[in-house]
Amino acid sequence: GGVGSVGVIVIHCDWSQRIKEDGLAVTIITYGDRKAESNPYVKLSDQARAAIQDDVDAMGRLFVSTVARNRGITEKTIRNTQAACFLAADGVKLGLADAVMTPDAAFRKLINEAGA
């Protein structure tokens, strides 16, 4: 199995040029100036991009602090992974996993720890 990937991603697909080339027009009717700021039918504005980045950064910080707290390792250690994925022993070395074992062994361990 793999562990890690402690990061956040948002994808915005800008269809505005394709829509224009196809001779289409999209009308967006909203309440609130920013309601549709990240829609795919118009080029993403600098303001919208900055707002999305702020949200991604906030979620990323929360994700990092939560993993660090729950795994008992430093936030710096988590940030230094740069959201990479790690397999087996490498994940254990970083403190992102407790052990490497077969699914059957992991299930038996869980049952024993639960006292069932």
PDB file of C-alpha atoms in Angstrom:
ATOM      1  CA  GLY A   1       0.000   0.000   0.000  1.00  0.00           C
ATOM      2  CA  GLY A   2       0.894   3.633  -0.208  1.00  0.00           C
ATOM      3  CA  VAL A   3       0.794   6.537   2.215  1.00  0.00           C
ATOM      4  CA  GLY A   4       1.395  10.252   2.006  1.00  0.00           C
ATOM      5  CA  SER A   5      -0.094  12.531  -0.603  1.00  0.00           C
ATOM      6  CA  VAL A   6      -0.698  15.115   2.128  1.00  0.00           C
ATOM      7  CA  GLY A   7      -1.650  17.975  -0.135  1.00  0.00           C
ATOM      8  CA  VAL A   8      -4.572  19.701  -1.780  1.00  0.00           C
ATOM      9  CA  ILE A   9      -5.410  20.116  -5.452  1.00  0.00           C
ATOM     10  CA  VAL A  10      -8.055  22.097  -7.294  1.00  0.00           C
ATOM     11  CA  ILE A  11      -8.370  21.897 -11.059  1.00  0.00           C
ATOM     12  CA  HIS A  12      -9.975  24.631 -13.113  1.00  0.00           C
ATOM     13  CA  CYS A  13     -10.630  23.855 -16.763  1.00  0.00           C
ATOM     14  CA  ASP A  14     -11.022  26.961 -18.929  1.00  0.00           C
ATOM     15  CA  TRP A  15     -13.433  26.160 -21.764  1.00  0.00           C
ATOM     16  CA  SER A  16     -13.901  29.804 -22.788  1.00  0.00           C
ATOM     17  CA  GLN A  17     -11.738  29.648 -25.926  1.00  0.00           C
ATOM     18  CA  ARG A  18     -13.346  26.416 -27.126  1.00  0.00           C
ATOM     19  CA  ILE A  19     -16.830  27.815 -26.537  1.00  0.00           C
ATOM     20  CA  LYS A  20     -15.920  30.919 -28.505  1.00  0.00           C
ATOM     21  CA  GLU A  21     -14.479  28.848 -31.379  1.00  0.00           C
ATOM     22  CA  ASP A  22     -17.660  26.778 -31.481  1.00  0.00           C
ATOM     23  CA  GLY A  23     -19.754  29.924 -31.745  1.00  0.00           C
ATOM     24  CA  LEU A  24     -21.481  29.361 -28.426  1.00  0.00           C
ATOM     25  CA  ALA A  25     -22.349  31.879 -25.762  1.00  0.00           C
ATOM     26  CA  VAL A  26     -22.849  31.030 -22.122  1.00  0.00           C
ATOM     27  CA  THR A  27     -24.951  33.250 -19.909  1.00  0.00           C
ATOM     28  CA  ILE A  28     -24.440  32.925 -16.182  1.00  0.00           C
ATOM     29  CA  ILE A  29     -26.998  34.521 -13.899  1.00  0.00           C
ATOM     30  CA  THR A  30     -26.029  34.769 -10.254  1.00  0.00           C
ATOM     31  CA  TYR A  31     -26.767  36.458  -7.003  1.00  0.00           C
ATOM     32  CA  GLY A  32     -23.440  37.646  -5.614  1.00  0.00           C
ATOM     33  CA  ASP A  33     -20.600  39.017  -7.697  1.00  0.00           C
ATOM     34  CA  ARG A  34     -18.291  36.115  -6.875  1.00  0.00           C
ATOM     35  CA  LYS A  35     -20.808  33.245  -7.085  1.00  0.00           C
ATOM     36  CA  ALA A  36     -19.573  31.967 -10.458  1.00  0.00           C
ATOM     37  CA  GLU A  37     -16.004  33.252 -10.377  1.00  0.00           C
ATOM     38  CA  SER A  38     -14.449  29.821 -10.898  1.00  0.00           C
ATOM     39  CA  ASN A  39     -16.840  28.525 -13.545  1.00  0.00           C
ATOM     40  CA  PRO A  40     -15.217  26.868 -16.575  1.00  0.00           C
ATOM     41  CA  TYR A  41     -16.909  29.087 -19.154  1.00  0.00           C
ATOM     42  CA  VAL A  42     -14.748  32.167 -18.625  1.00  0.00           C
ATOM     43  CA  LYS A  43     -11.046  32.760 -18.108  1.00  0.00           C
ATOM     44  CA  LEU A  44     -10.158  32.569 -14.439  1.00  0.00           C
ATOM     45  CA  SER A  45      -9.611  36.080 -13.084  1.00  0.00           C
ATOM     46  CA  ASP A  46      -6.628  36.979 -10.916  1.00  0.00           C
ATOM     47  CA  GLN A  47      -9.039  37.620  -8.029  1.00  0.00           C
ATOM     48  CA  ALA A  48     -10.686  34.208  -8.425  1.00  0.00           C
ATOM     49  CA  ARG A  49      -7.329  32.451  -8.723  1.00  0.00           C
ATOM     50  CA  ALA A  50      -6.089  34.182  -5.559  1.00  0.00           C
ATOM     51  CA  ALA A  51      -9.269  33.240  -3.665  1.00  0.00           C
ATOM     52  CA  ILE A  52      -8.961  29.606  -4.724  1.00  0.00           C
ATOM     53  CA  GLN A  53      -5.266  29.578  -3.785  1.00  0.00           C
ATOM     54  CA  ASP A  54      -6.112  31.009  -0.351  1.00  0.00           C
ATOM     55  CA  ASP A  55      -8.650  28.203   0.178  1.00  0.00           C
ATOM     56  CA  VAL A  56      -6.207  25.540  -1.028  1.00  0.00           C
ATOM     57  CA  ASP A  57      -3.506  26.903   1.284  1.00  0.00           C
ATOM     58  CA  ALA A  58      -5.885  26.930   4.272  1.00  0.00           C
ATOM     59  CA  MET A  59      -7.027  23.360   3.583  1.00  0.00           C
ATOM     60  CA  GLY A  60      -3.418  22.290   3.091  1.00  0.00           C
ATOM     61  CA  ARG A  61      -2.340  23.759   6.425  1.00  0.00           C
ATOM     62  CA  LEU A  62      -5.260  22.023   8.154  1.00  0.00           C
ATOM     63  CA  PHE A  63      -4.437  18.709   6.446  1.00  0.00           C
ATOM     64  CA  VAL A  64      -0.752  18.955   7.422  1.00  0.00           C
ATOM     65  CA  SER A  65      -1.484  19.860  11.043  1.00  0.00           C
ATOM     66  CA  THR A  66      -4.079  17.097  11.375  1.00  0.00           C
ATOM     67  CA  VAL A  67      -1.786  14.393   9.974  1.00  0.00           C
ATOM     68  CA  ALA A  68       1.154  15.626  12.053  1.00  0.00           C
ATOM     69  CA  ARG A  69      -0.921  15.656  15.249  1.00  0.00           C
ATOM     70  CA  ASN A  70      -2.499  12.256  14.631  1.00  0.00           C
ATOM     71  CA  ARG A  71       0.752  10.592  13.573  1.00  0.00           C
ATOM     72  CA  GLY A  72       2.886  12.235  16.281  1.00  0.00           C
ATOM     73  CA  ILE A  73       5.361  13.784  13.847  1.00  0.00           C
ATOM     74  CA  THR A  74       6.242  17.391  13.098  1.00  0.00           C
ATOM     75  CA  GLU A  75       4.388  19.567  10.633  1.00  0.00           C
ATOM     76  CA  LYS A  76       7.759  20.313   9.032  1.00  0.00           C
ATOM     77  CA  THR A  77       8.239  16.604   8.322  1.00  0.00           C
ATOM     78  CA  ILE A  78       4.852  16.471   6.606  1.00  0.00           C
ATOM     79  CA  ARG A  79       5.428  19.703   4.636  1.00  0.00           C
ATOM     80  CA  ASN A  80       8.834  18.445   3.496  1.00  0.00           C
ATOM     81  CA  THR A  81       7.183  15.497   1.743  1.00  0.00           C
ATOM     82  CA  GLN A  82       5.692  18.013  -0.727  1.00  0.00           C
ATOM     83  CA  ALA A  83       2.576  15.803  -1.007  1.00  0.00           C
ATOM     84  CA  ALA A  84       4.550  12.872  -2.418  1.00  0.00           C
ATOM     85  CA  CYS A  85       3.325   9.276  -2.077  1.00  0.00           C
ATOM     86  CA  PHE A  86       5.442   6.657  -0.345  1.00  0.00           C
ATOM     87  CA  LEU A  87       5.343   2.870  -0.431  1.00  0.00           C
ATOM     88  CA  ALA A  88       5.677   0.473   2.478  1.00  0.00           C
ATOM     89  CA  ALA A  89       8.936   0.864   4.409  1.00  0.00           C
ATOM     90  CA  ASP A  90       9.506   4.451   3.272  1.00  0.00           C
ATOM     91  CA  GLY A  91       6.147   5.426   4.740  1.00  0.00           C
ATOM     92  CA  VAL A  92       7.019   3.732   8.020  1.00  0.00           C
ATOM     93  CA  LYS A  93      10.412   5.519   8.149  1.00  0.00           C
ATOM     94  CA  LEU A  94       8.662   8.868   7.785  1.00  0.00           C
ATOM     95  CA  GLY A  95       6.131   8.003  10.486  1.00  0.00           C
ATOM     96  CA  LEU A  96       3.187   7.956   8.081  1.00  0.00           C
ATOM     97  CA  ALA A  97       2.509   4.265   8.774  1.00  0.00           C
ATOM     98  CA  ASP A  98       3.093   1.975  11.738  1.00  0.00           C
ATOM     99  CA  ALA A  99       4.163  -1.213   9.991  1.00  0.00           C
ATOM    100  CA  VAL A 100       4.194  -3.164   6.766  1.00  0.00           C
ATOM    101  CA  MET A 101       2.102  -6.322   6.853  1.00  0.00           C
ATOM    102  CA  THR A 102      -0.310  -8.373   4.816  1.00  0.00           C
ATOM    103  CA  PRO A 103      -3.988  -7.417   4.841  1.00  0.00           C
ATOM    104  CA  ASP A 104      -4.785 -10.576   6.857  1.00  0.00           C
ATOM    105  CA  ALA A 105      -2.178  -9.716   9.486  1.00  0.00           C
ATOM    106  CA  ALA A 106      -3.423  -6.122   9.691  1.00  0.00           C
ATOM    107  CA  PHE A 107      -6.999  -7.320  10.163  1.00  0.00           C
ATOM    108  CA  ARG A 108      -5.983  -9.778  12.902  1.00  0.00           C
ATOM    109  CA  LYS A 109      -4.030  -7.014  14.663  1.00  0.00           C
ATOM    110  CA  LEU A 110      -7.052  -4.715  14.487  1.00  0.00           C
ATOM    111  CA  ILE A 111      -9.317  -7.425  15.924  1.00  0.00           C
ATOM    112  CA  ASN A 112      -6.858  -8.093  18.760  1.00  0.00           C
ATOM    113  CA  GLU A 113      -6.488  -4.391  19.599  1.00  0.00           C
ATOM    114  CA  ALA A 114     -10.258  -3.936  19.572  1.00  0.00           C
ATOM    115  CA  GLY A 115     -10.590  -6.802  22.039  1.00  0.00           C
ATOM    116  CA  ALA A 116     -13.007  -8.734  19.881  1.00  0.00           C
TER     117      ALA A 116
END
